[in-house]
Amino acid sequence: MFQFVGLFLHFLDQLLLLFPLIIIIIFLLLRFLRSNNPGQRRLPPSPPGGSFPILGHLNLLKNPLHRTLAKLSAKHGPILLLHFGSRPVLLISSPSAAQECLTKNDIAFASRPRLSVGKHLGCNYTNILWAPYGPHWRNQRRIATLQILSPARIHMYGSVRTEEVKFLIRRLCGGTGENGFRMVEMKKVFFETVLNVMMRMIAGKRYCGERESEEAERFREIVKEGFKVSGATNMGDFLPNFLKWVGLWSGIEKRMERLQGLRDGFMQNLIEERRRMRRDKGDEMKESRVMADVLLDLQQTEPHYYTDAFIRGMMQGMLSAGTDTSSATMEWAFSLLLNHPNSLLKVQEEIDTHVGPNRLLQESDLSNLPFLNSVLKETLRIYPVAPLLVPHESSQDCVVGGFHVPRGTMLLVNNWAIQNDSDSWPDPAEFKPERFQDAGEVEEGLRWLPFGAGRRGCPGEGLAMRMVGLTLGCLIQCFEWRRVGEEMVDMSEGGGLTMPRARPLWANYRPRPILLRLLPTF
Ligand code: HEM
C-alpha cells in the first residue's frame, strides 16, 4: 500500500516538473497550427511604423479623408488594417475586396459602428441609417423600400417634383433681365428645391421660397446647424474615455445633442399637425397620403412599437440621408458641365431633339436621354458624395482577401479610390461621360458604387436619380448657362464624411426662347 502511494507521489513530482514543458509544447503546437492555417487567422497588413499608442493611426488622417486614405492604400495595398485609437478599421480600396465585403460577407458587415453622430443625430443608434443589423433595422428598411421608396410611391410623387422644378424655374425668371445674364448661387437653389421635395413627401409641407414663416426660419436654422456638426469629424469617437473627459472633444457632442433636441421638437410638431388634419379631414386626406400618414397608419395597428419616437426617427433618417446627398450631386454635375461647355451643349441638344420645343422635360423622358444619364453617372464617379460610403461594422468574424477580420471591426470602403483608380478607369480625373454610354460593360463588378451595395446599400437610388435628372434637365432645357467670369470653376472638395464642394457654386444664366413659350403654361 505504502509502495503504491510512494509511486503515485513520485509520478506527481515528475508531472509537476514537466508541467512548464507541457505548457510550452501546447503553446508551440497552437502557433504551428495557426501559421499553417493563414486564411483563418492572419490579420490584414498595417502601414509599417505608423501607429502610436492610444492614437493608433489617427495621426495619419488629414482632410479630405478619402484622398489621404487612397494614398495610404496605393502605398501599402488595397486591404489594410488601421487603428483609429483602439478601434480596428478595415480599409478597402479595390473592386474585388469591396465585392467580397458587400456581397459574400454582406451579412457579416451589415451593422454600423457606434459613432457619436449615430448616438446624437441617429436617435441613439435607432434610426435606419445608424441602427445595428437586427430586427429593428430590418423592419425600418422594409417600410422604407416597400412603402416609402417603392417605384409606385416614387411615381405617385412625380407631380411634387415637377411642381417644385417649375417653381424653381419661375423663381429664376423673376430676376432675369431681357437679354442680360444674371447670377445665381446654385448650392442654395438646389438645396432648397430638394428640401421642398423631401419635406412634401415626408410631411406634406414645403419650407423654402415665397414668403417664409417663422417655422420655416426655425427649420433653416436646424438644417444649417446640421451641416456644421455633421461636417466635423469627431476624433473623440476613437479615444479612450479618460481623454474625452479632458473636454477637448465634448463641444461637438454637446452641439449634436442640442441639435437633436431641436429636430425632435420640430418633427413632433409636424406629427401632431398631421394627426390633427387626419382627424379633421378624414377621408379627404387619403388622396394626398405622405410618409407621415404611412407611419401614423402603422401606429394605429401597433401603437407600442410604432411610437412617435419611431416616426420621428424614420422621418429624420430619410431627410438627412436624401437631401444633402442629392443637392450636392446636382452641384457637382453643374460645376463639371460649366467647365465642359461642349458636354453642356450636347445635353441641351439631346433634350431639344427628344423633348422638342413645345413642352417641359418630364421624368418619363429621362430613360430616353442617354447622354444626360451618362453625365450623372460620370459625376457620381468622380465626385461620389459619400466617398467612404457610410461606415459598416462586422458583427461576426470573417475572411477578406484571405485575411482574418475579427468581429467588431469598422469597415471603410474607399469608393472614391475605387472609382478614381487608373487600373479600372483610364484617365480617371478626366470628365468623360461617353465612357458610360456602353453602361452594361462599365458597371460590371463593384467599380462604380456611389450608392453602396448589399443590404445597407442606398434604398433611395431610384428617387435620387429622378430628382437629380429632372432638375438638371429642366434647367438646361430652359436656360443658357455660363461660368461667372473666365476662370474655370474651382473643383476643390470640402472636409467631413460627405464630400461637399469647398466653395458654393455660382453661375450666370439667361432664359432660352423655349422658356418664354412654356412659362405661361406653368
Ligand atoms: C445622389 C444621391 C444619393 C447618394 C449618392 C446616396 C448614397 C448613399 C450611400 C453611399 C449610402 C450608404 C451605403 C452603405 O452604407 O453601404 C446610403 C444610405 C442610405 N440612403 Fe442614400 N444616397 C442618395 C440619396 C438618397 C435618397 C434620396 C434617399 C431617400 C429619401 C436615401 C436614403 C438612404 C438611406 C435610408 C440610407 C441608409 C440605408 C441603411 O443603412 O440601411 N438616399 N446612401
XYZ file of C-alpha atoms and ligand atoms in Angstrom:
565
model
C 0.000 0.000 0.000
C 2.806 2.399 1.075
C 4.693 1.356 -2.015
C 1.728 2.315 -4.180
C 1.347 5.742 -2.504
C 5.103 6.321 -2.902
C 4.914 5.528 -6.589
C 1.968 7.892 -7.034
C 3.782 10.778 -5.267
C 6.861 10.161 -7.413
C 4.686 10.327 -10.557
C 3.083 13.587 -9.330
C 6.510 15.036 -8.623
C 7.660 14.237 -12.179
C 4.461 15.681 -13.588
C 4.941 18.977 -11.737
C 8.489 19.168 -13.027
C 7.249 18.543 -16.574
C 4.291 20.958 -16.272
C 6.058 24.067 -17.690
C 7.419 21.912 -20.517
C 3.896 20.666 -21.363
C 2.566 24.251 -21.427
C 5.392 25.318 -23.781
C 4.695 22.336 -26.087
C 0.935 23.152 -26.224
C 1.710 26.820 -26.945
C 4.139 25.918 -29.773
C 1.646 23.434 -31.173
C -1.090 26.085 -31.292
C 1.224 28.553 -33.022
C 2.208 25.899 -35.511
C -1.446 25.106 -36.261
C -2.250 28.815 -36.708
C 0.691 29.500 -39.010
C -0.358 26.525 -41.147
C -3.887 27.905 -41.446
C -3.239 31.511 -42.523
C -6.670 32.190 -44.086
C -8.249 31.727 -40.653
C -6.017 33.887 -38.508
C -3.616 36.116 -40.452
C -4.694 39.741 -39.950
C -4.566 42.234 -42.851
C -1.321 44.242 -43.070
C -0.986 47.633 -41.382
C 1.142 50.572 -42.598
C 4.568 49.954 -41.050
C 5.600 52.234 -38.199
C 2.551 54.479 -38.471
C 0.752 53.516 -35.282
C 1.128 55.358 -31.946
C -0.020 54.208 -28.509
C -3.578 55.445 -27.730
C -3.874 57.311 -31.071
C -3.236 54.326 -33.355
C -3.181 55.687 -36.920
C -5.228 58.811 -36.140
C -2.140 60.948 -36.729
C -2.179 59.912 -40.421
C -5.689 61.257 -41.049
C -5.888 64.584 -42.874
C -8.740 66.156 -44.830
C -10.010 65.279 -47.384
C -10.028 61.901 -45.680
C -10.805 59.814 -48.791
C -7.724 61.221 -50.576
C -5.396 60.625 -47.602
C -6.670 57.071 -47.239
C -6.345 56.479 -51.010
C -2.654 57.461 -50.837
C -2.147 55.098 -47.908
C -3.748 52.222 -49.845
C -1.772 52.983 -53.022
C 1.395 52.616 -50.965
C 0.531 49.676 -48.724
C -2.209 47.702 -50.525
C -5.984 47.613 -51.087
C -6.772 45.697 -47.881
C -5.360 47.398 -44.787
C -5.932 47.141 -41.078
C -5.722 50.516 -39.325
C -6.417 51.562 -35.771
C -8.405 54.707 -35.070
C -7.477 54.956 -31.408
C -8.245 51.494 -30.100
C -10.860 50.743 -32.796
C -9.736 48.339 -35.547
C -10.628 49.642 -39.013
C -10.575 47.611 -42.223
C -9.805 49.922 -45.150
C -10.828 48.580 -48.571
C -9.805 50.204 -51.875
C -10.256 47.669 -54.682
C -13.365 46.473 -56.537
C -12.695 42.809 -55.732
C -12.226 43.442 -51.992
C -15.335 45.691 -51.957
C -17.260 42.901 -53.658
C -16.066 40.406 -51.066
C -17.174 42.677 -48.196
C -20.519 43.798 -49.625
C -21.685 40.590 -51.302
C -20.009 37.448 -49.900
C -19.700 38.954 -46.404
C -22.768 41.161 -46.739
C -24.412 39.897 -43.543
C -21.180 39.934 -41.529
C -20.678 43.638 -42.412
C -24.329 44.726 -42.288
C -24.001 46.509 -38.946
C -22.928 50.098 -38.174
C -20.284 51.257 -35.680
C -21.482 53.228 -32.666
C -20.167 56.693 -33.537
C -21.305 59.862 -31.762
C -23.183 61.072 -34.863
C -25.315 57.907 -34.680
C -25.928 58.446 -30.988
C -26.935 62.104 -31.095
C -28.315 62.515 -34.627
C -29.309 58.898 -35.293
C -31.772 58.794 -32.356
C -29.434 56.808 -30.108
C -28.477 54.324 -32.862
C -32.104 53.502 -33.641
C -32.837 55.193 -36.991
C -32.471 53.365 -40.310
C -29.075 54.907 -41.085
C -27.374 54.080 -37.777
C -29.297 51.118 -36.320
C -27.245 47.924 -35.857
C -28.126 44.961 -38.067
C -31.119 43.236 -36.477
C -34.928 43.103 -36.428
C -35.439 46.835 -35.712
C -33.282 47.938 -38.661
C -34.803 45.236 -40.901
C -38.308 46.452 -40.138
C -37.440 50.088 -40.937
C -35.710 49.005 -44.114
C -38.801 47.030 -45.155
C -41.063 50.036 -44.581
C -38.627 52.284 -46.480
C -38.326 50.035 -49.539
C -41.909 48.734 -49.731
C -43.974 51.661 -48.517
C -41.968 54.856 -48.904
C -39.442 54.450 -51.714
C -41.168 51.765 -53.807
C -41.349 52.505 -57.559
C -45.135 53.001 -57.254
C -44.777 55.511 -54.410
C -41.953 57.365 -56.173
C -44.155 57.567 -59.262
C -47.023 58.882 -57.137
C -44.911 61.838 -56.001
C -43.841 62.701 -59.550
C -46.160 65.715 -59.560
C -44.484 67.092 -56.404
C -41.087 67.031 -58.112
C -42.442 68.614 -61.291
C -44.162 71.381 -59.310
C -41.008 72.159 -57.361
C -38.894 72.319 -60.530
C -41.445 74.656 -62.154
C -41.376 76.755 -59.015
C -37.585 76.964 -59.274
C -37.723 77.958 -62.938
C -40.278 80.705 -62.204
C -38.111 81.926 -59.364
C -35.073 82.191 -61.642
C -37.129 84.068 -64.247
C -38.119 86.652 -61.674
C -34.652 88.105 -61.545
C -33.740 87.956 -65.211
C -33.276 90.953 -67.480
C -34.343 90.657 -71.119
C -31.021 89.888 -72.763
C -28.528 90.076 -69.979
C -27.187 87.230 -67.907
C -27.964 87.112 -64.174
C -26.008 85.419 -61.430
C -27.349 82.762 -59.047
C -25.969 80.695 -56.181
C -26.597 77.129 -57.383
C -25.959 75.498 -53.996
C -28.855 77.439 -52.483
C -31.372 76.759 -55.254
C -30.519 73.052 -55.491
C -30.663 72.542 -51.757
C -33.950 74.387 -51.343
C -35.570 72.513 -54.232
C -34.551 69.102 -52.854
C -35.563 70.084 -49.325
C -39.016 71.147 -50.528
C -39.471 67.883 -52.447
C -38.372 65.807 -49.453
C -40.482 67.723 -46.922
C -43.558 67.487 -49.134
C -43.038 63.727 -49.500
C -42.434 63.310 -45.768
C -44.922 65.702 -44.186
C -46.884 67.353 -46.984
C -45.313 70.795 -46.369
C -42.749 72.955 -48.151
C -40.410 75.297 -46.345
C -38.327 77.356 -48.741
C -39.188 80.177 -51.129
C -42.113 82.601 -51.329
C -42.863 84.274 -48.006
C -41.134 82.433 -45.218
C -42.855 81.761 -41.907
C -41.228 81.724 -38.502
C -41.476 77.924 -38.597
C -39.564 77.836 -41.905
C -36.921 80.116 -40.404
C -36.507 77.767 -37.437
C -36.249 74.821 -39.801
C -33.492 76.536 -41.806
C -31.501 77.123 -38.614
C -31.794 73.424 -37.758
C -30.646 72.411 -41.246
C -27.721 74.863 -41.159
C -26.521 73.614 -37.772
C -26.876 70.041 -39.104
C -24.410 70.874 -41.879
C -21.896 72.277 -39.426
C -21.893 69.447 -36.918
C -22.070 66.543 -39.368
C -19.188 68.046 -41.373
C -16.886 67.887 -38.349
C -15.091 64.575 -37.816
C -15.323 63.678 -34.148
C -11.951 62.356 -33.017
C -13.498 61.781 -29.588
C -15.186 58.699 -31.078
C -11.886 56.904 -31.202
C -10.213 57.983 -27.968
C -10.389 56.258 -24.599
C -12.924 57.742 -22.169
C -10.364 59.299 -19.845
C -9.169 61.532 -22.704
C -12.682 62.514 -23.718
C -13.282 63.745 -20.192
C -10.484 66.245 -20.636
C -13.207 68.054 -22.570
C -11.429 68.668 -25.881
C -13.999 66.722 -27.857
C -17.111 67.257 -25.783
C -18.010 70.556 -27.543
C -19.093 68.933 -30.774
C -21.095 66.286 -28.909
C -22.934 68.969 -26.927
C -23.871 70.733 -30.172
C -25.118 67.441 -31.640
C -27.200 66.786 -28.533
C -28.752 70.261 -28.692
C -29.461 69.855 -32.394
C -31.168 66.507 -31.846
C -33.422 68.178 -29.256
C -34.406 70.880 -31.778
C -35.027 68.325 -34.541
C -37.155 66.183 -32.244
C -39.295 69.161 -31.269
C -39.722 70.171 -34.900
C -40.671 66.690 -36.119
C -43.051 66.170 -33.180
C -44.917 69.360 -34.154
C -45.219 68.043 -37.707
C -46.585 64.705 -36.477
C -49.159 66.412 -34.266
C -50.215 68.765 -37.020
C -50.676 65.844 -39.400
C -52.625 63.908 -36.774
C -54.985 66.869 -36.302
C -55.500 67.194 -40.061
C -56.294 63.475 -40.407
C -58.821 63.774 -37.582
C -60.466 66.886 -39.021
C -60.486 65.994 -42.702
C -60.788 62.193 -42.547
C -61.112 60.522 -45.956
C -60.148 63.691 -47.839
C -56.540 63.093 -46.701
C -56.383 59.694 -48.435
C -55.815 61.475 -51.733
C -52.621 63.095 -50.500
C -51.001 60.402 -48.352
C -47.455 61.303 -47.326
C -44.789 59.339 -45.469
C -46.094 60.571 -42.082
C -49.503 59.030 -42.974
C -47.935 55.641 -43.747
C -46.287 55.700 -40.319
C -49.362 57.016 -38.471
C -51.429 54.212 -40.024
C -48.893 51.686 -38.733
C -49.127 53.353 -35.312
C -52.851 52.669 -35.198
C -52.272 48.943 -35.688
C -49.282 48.571 -33.313
C -49.038 51.648 -31.065
C -46.428 50.161 -28.724
C -43.870 49.590 -31.474
C -44.644 52.470 -33.868
C -44.332 55.193 -31.243
C -43.952 58.898 -32.024
C -40.202 58.451 -31.397
C -40.116 55.745 -34.104
C -41.941 58.038 -36.559
C -39.641 60.979 -35.747
C -36.570 58.775 -36.271
C -37.804 57.459 -39.599
C -38.664 60.939 -40.887
C -35.324 62.358 -39.789
C -33.399 59.401 -41.248
C -34.965 59.910 -44.681
C -34.467 63.649 -44.585
C -30.810 63.548 -43.606
C -29.939 60.666 -45.974
C -31.713 62.127 -49.001
C -31.403 65.911 -49.008
C -27.765 66.858 -48.786
C -26.618 63.933 -50.952
C -28.957 64.737 -53.858
C -28.387 68.501 -53.848
C -24.587 68.148 -53.582
C -24.650 65.766 -56.589
C -26.572 68.375 -58.603
C -23.984 70.999 -57.665
C -21.033 68.790 -58.699
C -22.733 67.890 -62.002
C -23.398 71.531 -62.812
C -19.823 72.515 -61.903
C -18.480 69.861 -64.289
C -20.803 70.976 -67.100
C -19.835 74.635 -66.682
C -16.185 73.589 -67.009
C -17.048 71.444 -70.077
C -19.351 73.630 -72.217
C -19.285 71.106 -75.087
C -20.873 68.475 -72.860
C -23.405 71.050 -71.642
C -24.332 71.819 -75.240
C -24.572 68.108 -76.030
C -27.068 67.600 -73.176
C -29.087 70.589 -74.402
C -29.156 69.252 -77.977
C -30.207 65.814 -76.755
C -33.122 67.338 -74.787
C -34.146 69.603 -77.690
C -34.145 66.632 -80.076
C -36.040 64.276 -77.840
C -38.453 66.597 -75.994
C -38.954 69.252 -78.662
C -39.797 72.949 -78.293
C -43.388 72.705 -77.055
C -43.239 71.086 -73.633
C -41.146 70.885 -70.495
C -38.988 67.807 -69.958
C -40.709 65.164 -67.790
C -39.337 62.315 -65.697
C -40.623 59.808 -68.237
C -38.177 61.355 -70.771
C -35.128 60.528 -68.658
C -34.761 56.958 -69.954
C -34.509 58.397 -73.477
C -31.721 60.834 -72.623
C -28.631 58.584 -72.515
C -26.103 61.423 -72.550
C -27.730 63.232 -69.599
C -27.705 59.902 -67.726
C -24.043 59.395 -68.546
C -23.254 62.879 -67.219
C -24.911 61.968 -63.911
C -23.042 58.674 -63.657
C -19.715 60.282 -64.519
C -20.378 62.963 -61.875
C -21.115 60.294 -59.262
C -17.911 58.512 -60.323
C -15.560 61.475 -59.902
C -17.434 63.116 -57.031
C -19.319 60.453 -55.049
C -20.924 62.449 -52.239
C -20.355 59.566 -49.807
C -16.726 58.837 -50.781
C -16.261 56.305 -47.957
C -19.915 55.127 -48.102
C -21.301 55.095 -44.534
C -19.068 53.131 -42.125
C -20.084 49.484 -41.644
C -19.075 47.145 -38.794
C -18.538 43.396 -38.684
C -20.870 41.606 -36.276
C -19.026 38.281 -36.693
C -15.528 37.097 -37.660
C -14.999 36.793 -41.411
C -12.308 36.453 -44.086
C -11.477 39.149 -46.664
C -8.787 38.625 -49.299
C -7.533 35.622 -47.293
C -7.118 37.759 -44.134
C -8.912 37.209 -40.866
C -11.192 40.122 -39.884
C -12.368 39.944 -36.272
C -15.883 40.795 -35.144
C -16.263 44.471 -34.134
C -14.028 45.837 -36.913
C -15.179 49.071 -38.577
C -15.271 48.813 -42.376
C -14.430 51.795 -44.583
C -14.895 51.159 -48.321
C -12.985 53.910 -50.104
C -15.341 54.213 -53.020
C -13.666 57.399 -54.206
C -10.355 55.499 -54.566
C -12.086 52.628 -56.421
C -13.885 54.962 -58.828
C -10.800 57.062 -59.486
C -8.276 54.264 -59.953
C -6.455 54.245 -63.289
C -6.441 50.405 -63.413
C -10.227 50.366 -63.722
C -10.827 53.786 -65.287
C -8.481 55.139 -67.977
C -7.724 58.853 -67.331
C -9.728 58.778 -64.105
C -9.510 62.525 -63.448
C -10.952 63.381 -66.896
C -14.665 64.144 -67.199
C -15.735 61.748 -69.981
C -19.471 60.953 -69.818
C -19.060 58.956 -73.040
C -17.447 56.125 -71.076
C -20.878 55.325 -69.615
C -22.690 55.115 -72.922
C -21.924 51.406 -73.001
C -23.266 51.133 -69.458
C -23.544 47.335 -69.141
C -19.825 46.863 -69.528
C -18.760 49.713 -67.257
C -20.945 48.883 -64.272
C -19.794 45.284 -64.076
C -18.329 44.321 -60.715
C -18.112 46.907 -57.973
C -16.102 49.536 -59.843
C -18.953 52.054 -59.586
C -20.810 52.114 -56.297
C -21.831 55.665 -55.365
C -24.948 54.223 -53.682
C -23.097 51.382 -51.928
C -24.242 47.779 -52.384
C -25.760 44.877 -50.474
C -28.113 45.018 -47.508
C -27.067 48.507 -46.394
C -26.937 49.923 -49.946
C -28.922 53.120 -50.560
C -32.686 52.484 -50.805
C -33.195 55.975 -52.308
C -31.204 55.494 -55.535
C -34.287 55.467 -57.792
C -35.703 58.623 -56.219
C -32.322 60.385 -56.275
C -31.661 59.686 -59.967
C -35.121 61.025 -60.909
C -34.843 64.119 -58.737
C -31.340 64.984 -59.936
C -32.077 64.149 -63.610
C -35.316 66.130 -63.757
C -33.906 69.248 -62.063
C -30.712 69.381 -64.142
C -32.528 68.502 -67.383
C -35.188 71.212 -66.936
C -32.648 73.907 -66.030
C -30.571 73.032 -69.089
C -33.650 72.960 -71.326
C -34.938 76.354 -70.147
C -31.777 78.443 -69.655
C -28.434 79.190 -71.232
C -25.661 78.707 -68.653
C -22.166 80.150 -68.303
C -19.393 80.326 -65.748
C -19.104 83.520 -63.706
C -16.004 85.073 -65.287
C -13.318 83.498 -67.422
C -11.717 81.239 -64.819
C -12.655 77.590 -64.567
C -14.937 76.631 -61.671
C -12.784 75.668 -58.683
C -13.399 71.946 -58.034
C -11.855 71.693 -54.543
C -13.539 69.321 -52.136
C -14.591 70.264 -48.608
C -13.992 68.134 -45.488
C -16.143 65.763 -43.438
C -17.521 62.310 -44.135
C -19.659 63.559 -47.046
C -17.998 65.379 -49.925
C -19.419 68.872 -50.433
C -17.784 71.467 -52.688
C -15.289 73.561 -50.740
C -16.955 76.733 -52.079
C -20.587 77.120 -53.122
C -21.150 77.217 -56.893
C -22.333 80.396 -58.599
C -23.384 80.558 -62.271
C -24.627 83.019 -64.912
C -27.825 82.236 -66.794
C -30.445 83.696 -69.117
C -33.724 82.239 -70.452
C -33.817 80.463 -73.805
C -36.644 81.255 -76.259
C -38.382 77.959 -75.360
C -38.901 79.205 -71.818
C -40.839 82.273 -72.904
C -43.172 79.931 -74.780
C -43.551 77.469 -71.879
C -43.758 79.855 -68.928
C -47.442 80.809 -69.331
C -48.339 77.086 -69.165
C -46.722 76.566 -65.741
C -27.343 61.245 -55.120
C -27.978 60.940 -54.027
C -27.619 59.848 -53.059
C -26.440 59.183 -52.875
C -25.142 59.358 -53.659
C -26.637 58.243 -51.796
C -25.672 57.373 -51.341
C -25.835 56.549 -50.238
C -24.802 55.716 -49.702
C -23.390 55.585 -50.242
C -25.328 55.070 -48.622
C -24.592 54.109 -47.685
C -24.431 52.761 -48.303
C -23.616 51.843 -47.413
O -23.583 52.032 -46.207
O -23.002 50.935 -47.946
C -26.696 55.494 -48.478
C -27.553 55.048 -47.486
C -28.858 55.456 -47.374
N -29.540 56.289 -48.230
Fe -28.785 57.232 -49.865
N -27.926 58.355 -51.337
C -28.567 59.318 -52.080
C -29.891 59.717 -51.955
C -30.811 59.161 -51.094
C -32.219 59.489 -51.056
C -32.925 60.475 -51.974
C -32.764 58.768 -50.028
C -34.186 58.689 -49.539
C -35.016 59.565 -49.394
C -31.698 57.988 -49.433
C -31.858 57.157 -48.351
C -30.835 56.417 -47.777
C -30.998 55.633 -46.552
C -32.274 55.498 -45.725
C -29.755 55.028 -46.308
C -29.395 54.114 -45.139
C -29.555 52.677 -45.534
C -29.236 51.706 -44.401
O -28.369 51.968 -43.579
O -29.880 50.657 -44.376
N -30.539 58.248 -50.109
N -26.994 56.376 -49.476
